Amino acid sequence: MLLTSNGIHEGPTLDALRGLLGKPIAEARTVVLLDAMLPFPGDKTVMLRNIEQYRALGWAEVDVLTLFSGPRSLVESRLRAADVVFGYGGSNHWLAHAWRESGLAPVLREVLDEQVYVGTSAGSMVFSSLHEAAVEALDDHEEVELLQLDSVGPVFPLFDWFVVTHLGAPYFPHATDEWAAATAARLGGPAWFLSDGSALVVRDPAAEPEVVSDGHWLRFDASGALIEAAPAPIGG
C-alpha cells in the first residue's frame, strides 16, 4: 500500500510506486475510485486535473469506477483486473461507507494480498481502528451529518494508527504543526501527519509503515507526544 497525501509526483512517491509495482507503469493497469469525492456538489476541475496527472504517469490502461457503477460482480471484476487500485480523495467517511455498503470490502481485503493500493487524502485514511475517534479529533461532525451517516468506521481496521493528510498545504491554512499537535492529543492513538510531498508505504499492516518524503511530516505516539518529524523542529 502507498498512502499519499496528494497523489503520485516525481520523486519519492513515484519511486515508491515503481518499487511496489515491480514492473513498468507502462505495462500496468489501474482503476481510479471516485466515491470519496462524488457526494460533494460544485466544481470538479481540481479532481479532473489530478486524475489527468495520474493518467499521465503512462499507464497501459486507466479505468474509472465508483463502487456503485453497476452490478457488484462487474465492479468486482474491474477491481480484480487492475494492478493498482487508486482511492481518490474527498470524504474518508463516505468512502469507507461505500466499500462496506456495496459489499465489496471483502474483495478489497483479498486484492490487498496480490495488488497495490494507492490512496490519496481520504483514500489513505480508511483503514484505521481510530476512524471513529477521528471524527471528534478532526471535528468532522458536520461532514458526517451532511452525508447522513448513522455510524462511521473504517473499511476494515488494518492499522492501530491514523494518518492525516495535507499538513501545511496552502489550501488548508489551519493545518499547521500546532493544529496537528492539538489533534493528535485528542485522537487517543498514534498518528502520522503528512505534507503533500509525503506518503507511507505499508508492506505489513502489523509493522510500522515506512515514510517516503521530500516534504514535511510529523509522527505522534498514542499520548499525543511528538516522536519523529522531518525536517526536525528547531531545537528538536
mmCIF file of C-alpha atoms in Angstrom, residues 102-192:
data_model
loop_
_atom_site.group_PDB
_atom_site.id
_atom_site.type_symbol
_atom_site.label_atom_id
_atom_site.label_comp_id
_atom_site.label_asym_id
_atom_site.label_seq_id
_atom_site.Cartn_x
_atom_site.Cartn_y
_atom_site.Cartn_z
ATOM 1 C CA SER A 102 -21.523 -2.112 -1.620
ATOM 2 C CA GLY A 103 -20.426 -5.408 -0.089
ATOM 3 C CA LEU A 104 -17.032 -5.047 -1.753
ATOM 4 C CA ALA A 105 -14.897 -4.590 1.366
ATOM 5 C CA PRO A 106 -14.020 -8.332 1.458
ATOM 6 C CA VAL A 107 -12.938 -8.083 -2.175
ATOM 7 C CA LEU A 108 -10.587 -5.217 -1.330
ATOM 8 C CA ARG A 109 -9.136 -7.257 1.529
ATOM 9 C CA GLU A 110 -8.293 -10.021 -0.955
ATOM 10 C CA VAL A 111 -6.977 -7.537 -3.533
ATOM 11 C CA LEU A 112 -4.514 -6.146 -0.987
ATOM 12 C CA ASP A 113 -2.780 -9.523 -0.829
ATOM 13 C CA GLU A 114 -1.982 -9.521 -4.544
ATOM 14 C CA GLN A 115 -2.192 -5.975 -5.912
ATOM 15 C CA VAL A 116 -1.118 -2.463 -4.992
ATOM 16 C CA TYR A 117 -3.428 0.016 -3.318
ATOM 17 C CA VAL A 118 -2.647 3.730 -3.651
ATOM 18 C CA GLY A 119 -4.595 6.239 -1.614
ATOM 19 C CA THR A 120 -4.640 9.995 -1.825
ATOM 20 C CA SER A 121 -6.020 12.071 1.037
ATOM 21 C CA ALA A 122 -9.300 10.376 2.085
ATOM 22 C CA GLY A 123 -8.291 7.275 0.146
ATOM 23 C CA SER A 124 -5.379 6.904 2.570
ATOM 24 C CA MET A 125 -7.486 7.366 5.711
ATOM 25 C CA VAL A 126 -9.979 4.492 5.615
ATOM 26 C CA PHE A 127 -8.111 1.576 7.214
ATOM 27 C CA SER A 128 -7.586 2.674 10.824
ATOM 28 C CA SER A 129 -9.182 1.390 14.014
ATOM 29 C CA LEU A 130 -9.149 5.064 15.068
ATOM 30 C CA HIS A 131 -11.559 6.075 12.293
ATOM 31 C CA GLU A 132 -14.471 6.803 14.632
ATOM 32 C CA ALA A 133 -12.269 8.605 17.163
ATOM 33 C CA ALA A 134 -11.001 10.833 14.356
ATOM 34 C CA VAL A 135 -14.492 12.306 13.883
ATOM 35 C CA GLU A 136 -14.122 14.027 17.250
ATOM 36 C CA ALA A 137 -10.413 14.769 16.902
ATOM 37 C CA LEU A 138 -10.811 16.368 13.464
ATOM 38 C CA ASP A 139 -14.244 17.890 14.181
ATOM 39 C CA ASP A 140 -15.861 16.038 11.271
ATOM 40 C CA HIS A 141 -19.372 16.085 12.749
ATOM 41 C CA GLU A 142 -20.731 18.466 10.104
ATOM 42 C CA GLU A 143 -19.456 16.239 7.289
ATOM 43 C CA VAL A 144 -20.955 13.118 8.861
ATOM 44 C CA GLU A 145 -24.284 14.924 9.251
ATOM 45 C CA LEU A 146 -24.174 16.171 5.642
ATOM 46 C CA LEU A 147 -23.642 12.615 4.422
ATOM 47 C CA GLN A 148 -26.475 11.340 6.677
ATOM 48 C CA LEU A 149 -24.320 8.575 8.103
ATOM 49 C CA ASP A 150 -25.728 6.907 11.197
ATOM 50 C CA SER A 151 -22.337 5.440 12.012
ATOM 51 C CA VAL A 152 -18.773 5.706 10.755
ATOM 52 C CA GLY A 153 -15.853 3.333 10.723
ATOM 53 C CA PRO A 154 -13.028 2.000 8.565
ATOM 54 C CA VAL A 155 -13.421 -0.221 5.530
ATOM 55 C CA PHE A 156 -11.780 -2.733 7.854
ATOM 56 C CA PRO A 157 -9.288 -1.971 10.649
ATOM 57 C CA LEU A 158 -5.828 -2.769 9.315
ATOM 58 C CA PHE A 159 -3.848 -0.326 11.486
ATOM 59 C CA ASP A 160 -3.926 0.948 15.055
ATOM 60 C CA TRP A 161 -2.563 4.323 13.857
ATOM 61 C CA PHE A 162 -4.233 7.103 11.893
ATOM 62 C CA VAL A 163 -2.932 9.211 9.015
ATOM 63 C CA VAL A 164 -3.897 12.853 8.444
ATOM 64 C CA THR A 165 -3.043 14.491 5.132
ATOM 65 C CA HIS A 166 -2.278 17.956 3.710
ATOM 66 C CA LEU A 167 -0.089 19.172 6.589
ATOM 67 C CA GLY A 168 0.981 22.729 5.757
ATOM 68 C CA ALA A 169 -0.957 22.835 2.491
ATOM 69 C CA PRO A 170 -1.807 26.408 1.412
ATOM 70 C CA TYR A 171 -5.393 25.398 0.647
ATOM 71 C CA PHE A 172 -5.784 24.152 4.261
ATOM 72 C CA PRO A 173 -4.318 27.105 6.194
ATOM 73 C CA HIS A 174 -5.476 25.640 9.505
ATOM 74 C CA ALA A 175 -3.271 22.532 9.009
ATOM 75 C CA THR A 176 -0.265 23.827 10.949
ATOM 76 C CA ASP A 177 2.105 21.913 13.198
ATOM 77 C CA GLU A 178 0.303 23.390 16.200
ATOM 78 C CA TRP A 179 -3.038 22.147 14.886
ATOM 79 C CA ALA A 180 -1.522 18.713 14.284
ATOM 80 C CA ALA A 181 -0.260 18.538 17.872
ATOM 81 C CA ALA A 182 -3.668 19.513 19.274
ATOM 82 C CA THR A 183 -5.406 16.979 17.009
ATOM 83 C CA ALA A 184 -3.009 14.195 17.989
ATOM 84 C CA ALA A 185 -3.652 14.911 21.672
ATOM 85 C CA ARG A 186 -7.410 14.447 21.122
ATOM 86 C CA LEU A 187 -7.120 11.328 18.966
ATOM 87 C CA GLY A 188 -6.079 8.859 21.636
ATOM 88 C CA GLY A 189 -3.831 6.803 19.386
ATOM 89 C CA PRO A 190 -0.673 7.003 17.235
ATOM 90 C CA ALA A 191 -0.867 9.351 14.258
ATOM 91 C CA TRP A 192 1.085 10.470 11.212
#
